[in-house]
Coordinates of C-alpha atoms in Angstrom, one line a residue:
X1 CA 0.0 0.0 0.0
X2 CA 2.8 2.4 0.9
X3 CA 4.5 1.8 -2.4
X4 CA 1.3 2.5 -4.3
X5 CA 0.9 5.9 -2.6
X6 CA 4.5 6.7 -3.5
X7 CA 3.8 5.9 -7.2
X8 CA 0.4 7.5 -7.6
X9 CA 0.8 10.6 -5.5
X10 CA 2.7 12.4 -8.3
X11 CA 0.0 11.4 -10.8
X12 CA -2.6 13.0 -8.4
X13 CA -0.6 16.2 -8.2
X14 CA -0.1 16.3 -12.0
X15 CA -3.8 15.9 -12.7
X16 CA -4.9 18.4 -10.1
X17 CA -2.3 20.9 -11.2
X18 CA -3.1 20.4 -14.9
X19 CA -6.9 20.6 -14.5
X20 CA -7.2 23.3 -11.8
X21 CA -3.9 25.2 -12.3
X22 CA -5.3 28.1 -14.3
X23 CA -8.4 28.4 -12.0
X24 CA -6.6 28.4 -8.7
X25 CA -3.4 30.2 -9.8
X26 CA 0.3 29.4 -9.8
X27 CA 1.1 29.3 -6.0
X28 CA -1.7 26.9 -5.0
X29 CA -0.9 24.7 -8.0
X30 CA 2.7 24.5 -7.1
X31 CA 1.8 23.8 -3.5
X32 CA -0.4 20.8 -4.6
X33 CA 2.3 19.2 -6.7
X34 CA 5.0 19.8 -4.0
X35 CA 2.8 18.3 -1.2
X36 CA 2.1 15.3 -3.4
X37 CA 5.8 14.9 -4.1
X38 CA 6.6 15.2 -0.4
X39 CA 4.1 12.5 0.4
X40 CA 5.6 10.3 -2.4
X41 CA 9.1 10.8 -1.1
X42 CA 8.2 10.0 2.5
X43 CA 6.4 6.8 1.3
X44 CA 9.2 5.9 -1.1
X45 CA 11.9 6.2 1.6
X46 CA 9.6 4.3 4.1
X47 CA 9.1 1.5 1.5
X48 CA 12.8 1.3 0.9
X49 CA 13.6 1.2 4.7
X50 CA 10.9 -1.4 5.4
X51 CA 12.1 -3.7 2.6
X52 CA 15.8 -3.5 3.2
X53 CA 15.9 -3.4 7.0
X54 CA 12.4 -4.0 8.1
X55 CA 12.1 -7.5 7.0
X56 CA 9.3 -6.9 4.5
X57 CA 9.8 -9.5 1.7
X58 CA 9.6 -9.3 -2.0
X59 CA 6.1 -9.2 -3.5
X60 CA 3.6 -7.9 -6.1
X61 CA 0.7 -5.6 -5.3
X62 CA -2.2 -6.1 -7.7
X63 CA -3.8 -2.8 -8.8
X64 CA -6.3 -3.8 -11.5
X65 CA -7.0 -6.2 -14.4
X66 CA -5.5 -4.7 -17.5
X67 CA -5.5 -7.0 -20.6
X68 CA -7.8 -10.0 -21.1
X69 CA -7.6 -11.1 -24.7
X70 CA -8.2 -14.8 -25.3
X71 CA -5.4 -16.7 -23.4
X72 CA -3.4 -13.5 -22.9
X73 CA -4.1 -12.0 -19.5
X74 CA -2.2 -9.3 -17.8
X75 CA -2.7 -7.4 -14.5
X76 CA -1.7 -3.9 -13.6
X77 CA 0.6 -4.5 -10.6
X78 CA 3.5 -3.0 -8.7
X79 CA 6.6 -5.1 -8.1
X80 CA 8.1 -4.7 -4.7
X81 CA 11.7 -5.7 -4.5
X82 CA 15.1 -4.2 -3.7
X83 CA 15.6 -2.9 -7.2
X84 CA 12.3 -1.2 -7.4
X85 CA 12.2 0.3 -3.9
X86 CA 15.8 1.7 -4.3
X87 CA 14.8 3.4 -7.5
X88 CA 11.5 4.7 -6.0
X89 CA 13.3 6.2 -3.0
X90 CA 15.9 7.9 -5.2
X91 CA 13.4 9.2 -7.9
X92 CA 10.9 10.6 -5.4
X93 CA 13.5 12.3 -3.3
X94 CA 15.4 13.9 -6.1
X95 CA 12.2 14.9 -8.0
X96 CA 10.8 16.5 -4.9
X97 CA 13.9 18.7 -4.5
X98 CA 13.7 19.6 -8.2
X99 CA 10.0 20.6 -7.7
X100 CA 10.9 22.8 -4.8
X101 CA 13.8 24.4 -6.7
X102 CA 11.6 25.1 -9.7
X103 CA 9.4 27.4 -7.6
X104 CA 12.3 29.9 -7.4
X105 CA 13.7 29.2 -10.8
X106 CA 10.4 29.7 -12.7
X107 CA 9.4 32.7 -10.5
X108 CA 10.2 35.2 -13.3
X109 CA 8.3 33.2 -15.9
X110 CA 5.7 35.6 -17.5
X111 CA 3.1 32.9 -18.2
X112 CA 1.5 30.6 -15.7
X113 CA 3.7 27.7 -14.6
X114 CA 1.0 25.3 -13.6
X115 CA 1.5 23.4 -16.9
X116 CA 5.2 23.1 -16.1
X117 CA 4.6 21.6 -12.7
X118 CA 2.0 19.3 -14.1
X119 CA 4.5 18.0 -16.6
X120 CA 7.2 17.5 -13.9
X121 CA 4.9 15.4 -11.8
X122 CA 3.7 13.4 -14.7
X123 CA 7.4 12.8 -15.6
X124 CA 8.0 11.5 -12.1
X125 CA 4.9 9.3 -12.2
X126 CA 5.9 7.7 -15.5
X127 CA 9.4 6.9 -14.2
X128 CA 7.9 5.4 -11.0
X129 CA 5.6 3.2 -13.1
X130 CA 8.6 2.1 -15.1
X131 CA 10.7 1.0 -12.1
X132 CA 7.8 -0.7 -10.3
X133 CA 6.4 -2.6 -13.3
X134 CA 5.7 -6.3 -12.9
X135 CA 5.8 -7.0 -16.6
X136 CA 7.4 -5.8 -19.8
X137 CA 4.3 -4.1 -21.2
X138 CA 3.7 -2.1 -18.1
X139 CA 7.4 -1.2 -18.1
X140 CA 7.0 -0.1 -21.7
X141 CA 4.1 2.1 -20.7
X142 CA 6.3 3.9 -18.2
X143 CA 9.1 3.9 -20.8
X144 CA 6.9 5.7 -23.4
X145 CA 5.5 7.9 -20.6
X146 CA 8.9 9.4 -19.8
X147 CA 9.5 9.9 -23.5
X148 CA 6.2 11.8 -23.8
X149 CA 7.0 13.9 -20.7
X150 CA 10.5 14.7 -22.0
X151 CA 9.0 15.9 -25.3
X152 CA 6.6 18.2 -23.4
X153 CA 9.3 19.5 -21.0
X154 CA 12.1 20.0 -23.5
X155 CA 9.7 22.0 -25.7
X156 CA 8.1 23.8 -22.8
X157 CA 9.1 27.1 -24.3
X158 CA 7.2 26.3 -27.5
X159 CA 7.6 29.9 -28.8
X160 CA 11.3 29.1 -29.3
X161 CA 12.1 27.3 -32.6
X162 CA 15.2 25.7 -31.0
X163 CA 13.2 24.2 -28.2
X164 CA 10.7 22.8 -30.7
X165 CA 13.5 21.2 -32.8
X166 CA 15.1 19.7 -29.7
X167 CA 11.8 18.2 -28.5
X168 CA 11.1 16.7 -31.9
X169 CA 14.7 15.4 -32.1
X170 CA 14.4 13.7 -28.7
X171 CA 11.2 12.0 -29.7
X172 CA 12.4 10.8 -33.1
X173 CA 15.8 9.5 -31.9
X174 CA 14.1 7.6 -29.0
X175 CA 11.6 6.1 -31.5
X176 CA 14.6 4.2 -33.1
X177 CA 15.5 2.6 -29.8
X178 CA 11.9 2.1 -28.7
X179 CA 11.2 0.1 -31.9
X180 CA 14.0 -2.2 -31.0
X181 CA 12.7 -2.6 -27.5
X182 CA 9.2 -3.4 -28.7
X183 CA 10.6 -6.1 -31.0
X184 CA 12.6 -7.5 -28.1
X185 CA 9.4 -7.7 -26.0
X186 CA 7.6 -9.5 -28.8
X187 CA 10.4 -12.0 -29.1
X188 CA 10.4 -12.6 -25.3
X189 CA 6.6 -13.3 -25.5
X190 CA 7.3 -15.6 -28.5
X191 CA 9.9 -17.5 -26.4
X192 CA 8.3 -17.6 -23.0
X193 CA 4.6 -17.2 -23.8
X194 CA 4.4 -14.4 -21.3
X195 CA 5.7 -10.9 -20.6
X196 CA 5.4 -11.2 -16.8
X197 CA 8.7 -11.1 -15.0
X198 CA 8.1 -14.0 -12.7
X199 CA 7.1 -16.3 -15.5
X200 CA 10.1 -15.2 -17.6
X201 CA 12.7 -15.4 -14.8
X202 CA 11.4 -18.8 -13.6
X203 CA 11.9 -20.4 -17.1
X204 CA 15.0 -18.7 -18.3
X205 CA 17.1 -21.9 -17.9
X206 CA 14.6 -23.9 -20.0
X207 CA 15.2 -21.8 -23.1
X208 CA 19.0 -21.3 -23.0
X209 CA 19.5 -23.3 -26.2
X210 CA 16.6 -21.8 -28.2
X211 CA 17.8 -20.3 -31.5
X212 CA 16.5 -18.1 -34.3
X213 CA 17.4 -18.5 -38.0
X214 CA 18.9 -15.1 -39.1
X215 CA 21.1 -14.2 -42.0
X216 CA 21.4 -17.8 -43.1
X217 CA 22.6 -19.1 -39.7
X218 CA 21.4 -20.1 -36.3
X219 CA 21.7 -17.4 -33.5
X220 CA 20.8 -18.0 -29.9
X221 CA 17.6 -16.3 -29.0
X222 CA 18.9 -14.8 -25.8
X223 CA 21.7 -13.0 -27.8
X224 CA 19.1 -11.5 -30.2
X225 CA 16.8 -10.4 -27.4
X226 CA 19.8 -9.0 -25.4
X227 CA 20.9 -6.9 -28.4
X228 CA 17.4 -5.6 -29.0
X229 CA 16.8 -4.7 -25.4
X230 CA 20.1 -2.9 -25.2
X231 CA 19.5 -0.9 -28.4
X232 CA 16.3 0.3 -26.7
X233 CA 18.4 1.3 -23.7
X234 CA 20.9 3.1 -26.0
X235 CA 18.1 5.4 -27.2
X236 CA 16.7 6.2 -23.7
X237 CA 20.1 6.4 -22.0
X238 CA 21.8 8.3 -24.8
X239 CA 24.6 6.0 -25.7
X240 CA 26.8 6.7 -28.7
X241 CA 25.0 6.5 -32.1
X242 CA 21.7 7.3 -30.4
X243 CA 23.0 10.1 -28.1
X244 CA 22.4 13.1 -30.2
X245 CA 19.2 14.1 -28.6
X246 CA 20.5 14.5 -25.1
X247 CA 22.7 17.7 -25.4
X248 CA 19.9 19.4 -27.3
X249 CA 17.5 18.7 -24.4
X250 CA 19.2 21.6 -22.7
X251 CA 16.7 23.8 -24.5
X252 CA 14.2 23.1 -21.7
X253 CA 14.3 24.9 -18.3
X254 CA 17.2 23.8 -16.1
X255 CA 15.1 21.8 -13.6
X256 CA 14.0 19.7 -16.6
X257 CA 17.7 19.0 -17.4
X258 CA 18.3 17.9 -13.8
X259 CA 15.3 15.6 -13.8
X260 CA 16.0 14.0 -17.2
X261 CA 19.7 13.6 -16.5
X262 CA 19.8 12.6 -12.9
X263 CA 16.7 10.8 -11.7
X264 CA 14.5 9.7 -14.6
X265 CA 14.6 9.0 -18.3
X266 CA 18.3 8.5 -19.0
X267 CA 18.7 6.0 -16.1
X268 CA 15.8 3.9 -17.5
X269 CA 18.1 1.9 -19.8
X270 CA 20.5 1.1 -17.0
X271 CA 17.6 -0.1 -14.8
X272 CA 16.3 -2.2 -17.7
X273 CA 19.5 -4.2 -18.0
X274 CA 19.6 -4.8 -14.2
X275 CA 15.9 -5.8 -14.2
X276 CA 16.5 -8.3 -17.1
X277 CA 19.8 -9.6 -15.6
X278 CA 18.4 -13.2 -15.4
X279 CA 18.2 -13.1 -19.2
X280 CA 21.3 -10.9 -19.9
X281 CA 23.5 -13.3 -17.9
X282 CA 22.9 -15.9 -20.6
X283 CA 23.8 -13.6 -23.5
X284 CA 27.5 -13.1 -23.2
X285 CA 28.0 -11.6 -26.7
X286 CA 25.2 -9.1 -26.1
X287 CA 26.9 -8.1 -22.8
X288 CA 30.2 -7.6 -24.6
X289 CA 28.4 -5.3 -27.0
X290 CA 27.0 -3.4 -24.0
X291 CA 30.5 -3.0 -22.5
X292 CA 32.0 -1.9 -25.8
X293 CA 29.3 0.8 -26.4
X294 CA 29.4 1.9 -22.8
X295 CA 33.2 2.3 -22.8
X296 CA 33.1 4.1 -26.2
X297 CA 30.4 6.5 -25.0
X298 CA 32.3 7.1 -21.8
X299 CA 35.4 8.3 -23.6
X300 CA 33.6 10.0 -26.5
X301 CA 31.4 12.2 -24.3
X302 CA 34.3 13.1 -22.1
X303 CA 36.3 14.4 -25.0
X304 CA 33.4 16.5 -26.3
X305 CA 32.7 18.0 -22.8
X306 CA 36.3 19.3 -22.6
X307 CA 35.7 22.0 -25.3
X308 CA 32.0 22.9 -24.9
X309 CA 31.3 26.4 -23.8
X310 CA 27.6 26.2 -22.8
X311 CA 27.6 25.3 -19.0
X312 CA 24.6 23.0 -19.4
X313 CA 26.0 21.2 -22.4
X314 CA 29.2 20.4 -20.5
X315 CA 27.2 18.7 -17.8
X316 CA 25.0 17.0 -20.4
X317 CA 27.9 15.4 -22.0
X318 CA 29.1 14.5 -18.6
X319 CA 25.9 12.6 -18.1
X320 CA 26.5 10.7 -21.4
X321 CA 29.9 9.7 -20.1
X322 CA 28.7 8.6 -16.7
X323 CA 26.0 6.5 -18.2
X324 CA 28.7 4.8 -20.2
X325 CA 30.3 3.8 -16.9
X326 CA 27.1 2.3 -15.7
X327 CA 26.7 0.2 -18.9
X328 CA 30.3 -0.9 -18.7
X329 CA 29.6 -2.4 -15.3
X330 CA 26.4 -4.1 -16.4
X331 CA 28.2 -5.4 -19.5
X332 CA 30.8 -7.3 -17.4
X333 CA 28.1 -8.7 -15.1
X334 CA 28.6 -6.2 -12.2
X335 CA 25.0 -5.0 -12.1
X336 CA 25.3 -4.1 -8.5
X337 CA 28.1 -1.6 -9.3
X338 CA 26.1 -0.3 -12.2
X339 CA 23.1 0.5 -9.9
X340 CA 25.4 1.8 -7.2
X341 CA 26.8 4.4 -9.7
X342 CA 23.3 5.2 -10.9
X343 CA 22.2 6.0 -7.3
X344 CA 25.2 8.2 -6.4
X345 CA 25.2 9.9 -9.8
X346 CA 21.6 11.0 -9.2
X347 CA 22.7 13.2 -6.3
X348 CA 25.8 14.9 -7.7
X349 CA 24.4 15.3 -11.3
X350 CA 21.2 16.8 -10.1
X351 CA 23.3 19.0 -7.9
X352 CA 25.5 20.2 -10.8
X353 CA 22.6 21.0 -13.0
X354 CA 20.7 22.9 -10.3
X355 CA 24.0 24.8 -9.5
X356 CA 24.3 25.6 -13.2
X357 CA 20.7 26.9 -13.0
X358 CA 21.6 29.0 -10.0
X359 CA 24.5 30.5 -12.0
X360 CA 22.3 31.2 -15.0
X361 CA 19.8 32.8 -12.7
X362 CA 22.5 35.0 -11.2
X363 CA 23.9 36.1 -14.6
X364 CA 20.6 37.1 -16.2
X365 CA 20.1 33.9 -18.2
X366 CA 23.7 33.7 -19.5
X367 CA 24.8 30.2 -20.3
X368 CA 28.1 30.8 -22.2
X369 CA 31.1 30.2 -19.8
X370 CA 33.2 32.5 -21.9
X371 CA 31.0 35.4 -20.6
X372 CA 31.2 34.4 -17.0
X373 CA 34.0 34.5 -14.4
X374 CA 34.8 36.3 -11.2
X375 CA 31.5 35.7 -9.4
X376 CA 32.3 33.3 -6.7
X377 CA 32.1 35.9 -3.9
X378 CA 28.6 36.9 -5.1
X379 CA 27.2 33.4 -5.0
X380 CA 29.0 31.6 -2.2
X381 CA 26.4 28.9 -1.5
X382 CA 26.2 28.0 -5.2
X383 CA 30.0 28.1 -5.5
X384 CA 30.6 25.7 -2.5
X385 CA 27.9 23.2 -3.5
X386 CA 29.1 23.2 -7.1
X387 CA 32.6 22.4 -5.8
X388 CA 31.2 19.5 -3.8
X389 CA 29.3 18.2 -6.8
X390 CA 32.5 18.5 -8.9
X391 CA 34.5 16.6 -6.3
X392 CA 32.0 13.8 -6.4
X393 CA 31.9 13.7 -10.2
X394 CA 35.7 13.8 -10.4
X395 CA 36.0 10.7 -8.2
X396 CA 38.0 12.5 -5.5
X397 CA 38.3 10.6 -2.2
X398 CA 35.9 10.2 -0.3
X399 CA 33.1 11.7 -2.2
X400 CA 30.2 9.7 -3.8
X401 CA 31.8 9.3 -7.2
X402 CA 35.0 7.9 -5.7
X403 CA 33.2 4.9 -4.3
X404 CA 30.9 4.1 -7.3
X405 CA 33.0 5.1 -10.3
X406 CA 36.1 3.3 -8.9
X407 CA 33.9 0.2 -8.3
X408 CA 32.9 0.3 -12.0
X409 CA 36.5 0.5 -13.2
X410 CA 37.7 -2.2 -10.8
X411 CA 34.9 -4.4 -12.1
X412 CA 36.0 -4.0 -15.7
X413 CA 39.6 -4.8 -14.7
X414 CA 38.5 -7.8 -12.7
X415 CA 36.5 -9.1 -15.6
X416 CA 39.8 -10.1 -17.2
X417 CA 38.4 -10.1 -20.8
X418 CA 39.5 -8.1 -23.9
X419 CA 36.3 -6.0 -23.9
X420 CA 36.6 -5.5 -20.1
X421 CA 40.2 -4.3 -20.5
X422 CA 39.0 -1.9 -23.3
X423 CA 36.4 -0.6 -20.8
X424 CA 39.0 -0.1 -18.1
X425 CA 41.3 1.9 -20.4
X426 CA 38.5 4.1 -21.8
X427 CA 37.1 4.6 -18.3
X428 CA 40.5 5.6 -16.8
X429 CA 41.2 8.1 -19.6
X430 CA 37.7 9.4 -19.2
X431 CA 38.3 9.8 -15.4
X432 CA 41.2 12.1 -16.3
X433 CA 39.1 14.1 -18.8
X434 CA 36.2 14.2 -16.3
X435 CA 38.3 15.9 -13.7
X436 CA 39.7 18.3 -16.3
X437 CA 36.4 19.5 -17.8
X438 CA 34.8 19.7 -14.3
X439 CA 37.4 22.1 -13.1
X440 CA 37.5 23.9 -16.4
X441 CA 33.8 24.6 -15.8
X442 CA 34.4 25.7 -12.2
X443 CA 37.3 28.0 -13.1
X444 CA 35.7 29.6 -16.1
X445 CA 32.4 30.1 -14.3
X446 CA 33.6 31.4 -10.9
X447 CA 37.2 32.5 -11.1
X448 CA 39.3 34.9 -13.1
X449 CA 38.4 38.3 -14.5
X450 CA 34.7 38.9 -15.0
X451 CA 33.9 38.6 -18.7
X452 CA 30.2 39.6 -18.5
X453 CA 29.2 43.1 -19.3
X454 CA 28.9 45.7 -16.6
X455 CA 25.2 45.7 -16.5
X456 CA 25.0 41.9 -15.9
X457 CA 27.8 42.0 -13.3
X458 CA 25.9 44.8 -11.4
X459 CA 22.9 42.4 -11.0
X460 CA 24.8 39.2 -10.0
X461 CA 23.1 37.8 -6.9
X462 CA 22.7 34.6 -4.9
X463 CA 19.6 32.5 -5.5
X464 CA 16.7 32.6 -3.1
X465 CA 16.4 30.1 -0.2
X466 CA 13.9 28.0 -2.1
X467 CA 16.6 27.2 -4.7
X468 CA 19.5 27.0 -2.3
X469 CA 17.9 24.5 0.2
X470 CA 17.8 21.7 -2.5
X471 CA 21.4 22.4 -3.4
X472 CA 22.5 21.9 0.2
X473 CA 20.5 18.6 0.6
X474 CA 21.8 17.3 -2.7
X475 CA 25.4 18.3 -1.8
X476 CA 25.0 16.2 1.4
X477 CA 24.1 13.2 -0.8
X478 CA 27.0 14.0 -3.1
X479 CA 29.4 13.9 -0.2
X480 CA 28.0 10.9 1.9
X481 CA 25.9 8.7 -0.3
X482 CA 28.8 6.6 -1.6
X483 CA 30.3 6.0 1.8
X484 CA 26.9 5.1 3.3
X485 CA 25.8 2.8 0.5
X486 CA 29.1 1.2 -0.5
X487 CA 29.1 -1.8 1.9
X488 CA 25.5 -2.6 1.4
X489 CA 25.3 -2.4 -2.4
X490 CA 28.5 -3.9 -3.6
X491 CA 30.2 -5.2 -0.4
X492 CA 30.7 -8.8 0.7
X493 CA 27.1 -9.0 1.9
X494 CA 25.4 -7.2 -1.1
X495 CA 23.2 -10.3 -1.6
X496 CA 21.5 -9.3 1.7
X497 CA 20.6 -5.9 0.2
X498 CA 19.5 -7.0 -3.3
X499 CA 17.7 -10.1 -2.1
X500 CA 17.6 -11.8 -5.5
X501 CA 16.3 -8.7 -7.4
X502 CA 19.6 -8.8 -9.4
X503 CA 20.5 -12.2 -10.8
X504 CA 24.2 -13.3 -11.2
X505 CA 24.7 -16.7 -12.6
X506 CA 27.0 -19.3 -11.2
X507 CA 30.6 -18.6 -12.3
X508 CA 30.2 -14.8 -12.3
X509 CA 32.7 -13.7 -9.6
X510 CA 33.4 -10.2 -10.8
X511 CA 32.4 -8.5 -7.6
X512 CA 34.4 -10.9 -5.5
X513 CA 37.4 -10.3 -7.7
X514 CA 37.0 -6.5 -7.2
X515 CA 38.1 -7.0 -3.6
X516 CA 41.4 -8.5 -4.9
X517 CA 42.2 -5.6 -7.3
X518 CA 45.8 -4.6 -7.1
X519 CA 46.5 -1.4 -5.2
X520 CA 47.9 0.4 -8.2
X521 CA 44.8 -0.3 -10.2
X522 CA 42.6 0.9 -7.4
X523 CA 44.7 4.2 -7.1
X524 CA 44.9 4.8 -10.8
X525 CA 41.5 6.6 -11.3
X526 CA 42.2 8.9 -8.3
X527 CA 45.7 9.7 -9.6
X528 CA 44.3 10.5 -13.1
X529 CA 41.6 12.6 -11.6
X530 CA 44.1 14.7 -9.6
X531 CA 46.2 15.1 -12.8
X532 CA 43.1 16.3 -14.6
X533 CA 42.5 18.9 -12.0
X534 CA 46.1 20.1 -12.1
X535 CA 46.0 20.4 -15.8
X536 CA 42.8 22.5 -15.6
X537 CA 44.4 24.8 -13.1
X538 CA 47.4 25.2 -15.4
X539 CA 45.3 26.0 -18.4
X540 CA 42.7 28.3 -16.8
X541 CA 44.4 29.9 -13.8
X542 CA 48.1 30.0 -14.4
X543 CA 48.3 30.2 -18.2
X544 CA 44.9 31.3 -19.5
X545 CA 46.3 32.1 -23.0
X546 CA 47.4 28.5 -23.5
X547 CA 44.0 27.0 -24.4
X548 CA 43.5 29.5 -27.2
X549 CA 46.9 28.8 -28.6
X550 CA 46.4 25.1 -28.5
X551 CA 43.0 25.5 -30.2
X552 CA 44.6 27.5 -33.0
X553 CA 47.5 25.2 -33.4
X554 CA 45.4 22.0 -33.5
X555 CA 42.4 23.6 -35.2
X556 CA 41.1 20.5 -36.9
X557 CA 41.1 18.5 -33.7
X558 CA 39.5 21.3 -31.8
X559 CA 36.7 21.7 -34.4
X560 CA 36.2 18.0 -34.5
X561 CA 35.6 18.0 -30.7
X562 CA 33.7 21.3 -30.7
X563 CA 31.3 19.8 -33.4
X564 CA 30.8 16.7 -31.3
X565 CA 32.6 14.3 -33.7
X566 CA 30.2 15.6 -36.5
X567 CA 27.5 13.1 -35.6
X568 CA 24.8 15.7 -36.2
X569 CA 26.2 16.6 -39.6
X570 CA 26.6 12.9 -40.5
X571 CA 23.0 12.1 -39.6
X572 CA 21.8 15.2 -41.4
X573 CA 23.6 13.9 -44.5
X574 CA 22.6 10.3 -44.2
X575 CA 19.0 10.5 -42.8
X576 CA 17.6 14.1 -42.5
X577 CA 18.3 15.4 -46.0
X578 CA 17.2 12.2 -47.8
X579 CA 14.0 12.2 -45.7
X580 CA 13.3 15.8 -46.5
X581 CA 14.0 15.2 -50.2
X582 CA 11.7 12.1 -50.2
X583 CA 9.0 14.1 -48.3
X584 CA 9.3 17.0 -50.8
X585 CA 9.0 14.6 -53.8
X586 CA 6.0 12.8 -52.3
X587 CA 4.4 16.2 -51.7
X588 CA 5.2 17.9 -55.0
X589 CA 4.8 14.9 -57.2
X590 CA 2.8 12.3 -55.3
X591 CA 0.4 14.7 -53.7
X592 CA 0.2 17.8 -55.9
X593 CA 0.6 16.1 -59.3
X594 CA -0.9 12.7 -58.8
X595 CA -3.4 12.7 -55.9
X596 CA -4.6 16.2 -56.5
X597 CA -3.5 16.5 -60.2
X598 CA -5.5 13.6 -61.6
X599 CA -9.0 14.7 -60.4
X600 CA -8.1 18.3 -61.1
X601 CA -7.1 17.4 -64.6
X602 CA -10.3 15.5 -65.2
X603 CA -12.3 18.3 -63.8
X604 CA -10.4 20.7 -66.2
X605 CA -11.3 18.6 -69.2
X606 CA -14.9 18.5 -68.2
X607 CA -14.8 22.2 -67.7
X608 CA -13.5 22.7 -71.2
X609 CA -16.1 20.5 -72.8
X610 CA -18.9 22.2 -70.8
X611 CA -17.8 25.6 -72.0
X612 CA -18.2 24.5 -75.6
X613 CA -21.6 23.0 -74.9
X614 CA -22.7 26.1 -73.2
X615 CA -21.8 28.1 -76.4
X616 CA -24.4 26.2 -78.3
X617 CA -27.1 27.5 -76.1
X618 CA -27.5 30.9 -77.9
X619 CA -31.2 31.5 -77.0
X620 CA -32.1 32.1 -80.7
X621 CA -35.2 30.2 -82.0
X622 CA -34.0 30.3 -85.6
X623 CA -30.7 28.6 -84.6
X624 CA -32.5 25.9 -82.7
X625 CA -34.9 25.3 -85.6
X626 CA -32.0 25.1 -88.1
X627 CA -30.2 22.6 -85.8
X628 CA -33.3 20.5 -85.5
X629 CA -33.6 20.5 -89.3
X630 CA -30.0 19.4 -89.7
X631 CA -30.7 16.6 -87.2
X632 CA -33.7 15.4 -89.1
X633 CA -31.8 15.4 -92.4
X634 CA -29.0 13.3 -90.8
X635 CA -31.4 10.8 -89.3
X636 CA -33.4 10.4 -92.6
X637 CA -30.1 10.0 -94.6
X638 CA -28.9 7.3 -92.2
X639 CA -32.2 5.5 -92.4
X640 CA -32.1 5.5 -96.3
X641 CA -28.5 4.3 -96.4
X642 CA -29.1 1.5 -93.9
X643 CA -32.1 0.3 -95.9

């Protein structure tokens, strides 16, 4: 019951705010959604505590009958296990803080904000439905729900063409992954005769040797399903090839960025692989692909973040990179480490985005770091909390990222496989780059000579308490969450925490091997992180002209990174332009000339004939009589000839 309240309270707030918002005004509407979110977070944390430490076992709470079509029956139910309650507690707490922060951030919005808060709460509800689903169709409902909510929130400022383009881009790119996910669900139903998790997980071992005939050969069904599920996760969690929508999602208000990147949508793919771990464990080639894509994304996004100038885009590419870490861990079978990094990342990434929003708020909506600097004394709380978030992101001992990111890297090393080694190398290099771009952001934003104009600098101010309080709470999580959760989530007794919610097949000893990682390997991420910070100080504090000189000297490399490896340009050439050309041809030829042209042409011919017929109607009796006489002569002549 308590879990159901946590899930449906945001829906209640969203409906109430959306229906009554304009009638009751902004403040009451905001209060309704925040009260519902507070109730959800209290219930979510209570459900988590009761399940993990209160002795409440795993179970399923039936809500209603859903589908009854012949032999196919499905209930709407909430799954109650360690994986779901951990996600519910995290999502509700972070989303509540973002709701509270939004009150201050959206205070200067000229139009009513009830629509914005209704969307935020609906986004939260959709994610909660996803993580508590008891079957794949219900999970897909939440999956599509967060996609819809992201479209609405990214395009919230619908009067901006850039926001509309970004919202459409997010929807279209995610459709590619969602199609793969839907096909994966269909194949699971074909194999197991059900989409219910209990039925699937109980019979996984019975279908290990099932195969499909593809491309002239036999391929194990679990490998095909694993690939399809992960491609779906690639779209939702913005992995390389399907990542292009995520940086453009910055067009929405900053609280939206925090919610998408920290607590909801982008973590859905990571959650999916952990939920489907009983099946993924028997698809080693699919997991190798997961590791490869995660490692490549981790490095790719970190390189791009090093040269971006929009403060939100830097953090967005950071999210892509950190999601790569999570997938690396899942790929080598360390699902616990993957979820551990997901949970700690939620705190420090939400913190960094909200701090960026506080900076934008202080600088009159400025987002370009090249027009910032020298403001740290004017925004001390924002400055300190952003430092704490950066320390956690950079993996500096003993902040949250140190515990979880190092666990991921140690797991890839412990896997002792070629793809695991690739992941370890990419992750270690990315750790260096992460520290570099994090301190580049800090130094360009807060230190040095002010680069904003005098009018903007005259109005720099700290954010109101309603915005600062969530920063302080999230900063506390960024500092202590890794230390508090480390032993429970990935320690020697992690089975006590997960209680079977994550499946690890016999022979998978990655987490046990992590405890035997050589000291040098364990220290390497920290050392590279410190070196990255030192390099950022050298570039942006002690020798600020050096970055411009390097950019000029290595102009091609700089442009390559600045243009994000030209993925957008490549996709524009391969997909967008051909699609536009095809659409134009179908419009101008198929629609205008064929569909409209044929009936219009026939009508034109009929019109021409009717004009000639009308000319015969002169109204003269003499002409009519002469015409009749001619007709009589013709008929009589024909009659005589035939005879």
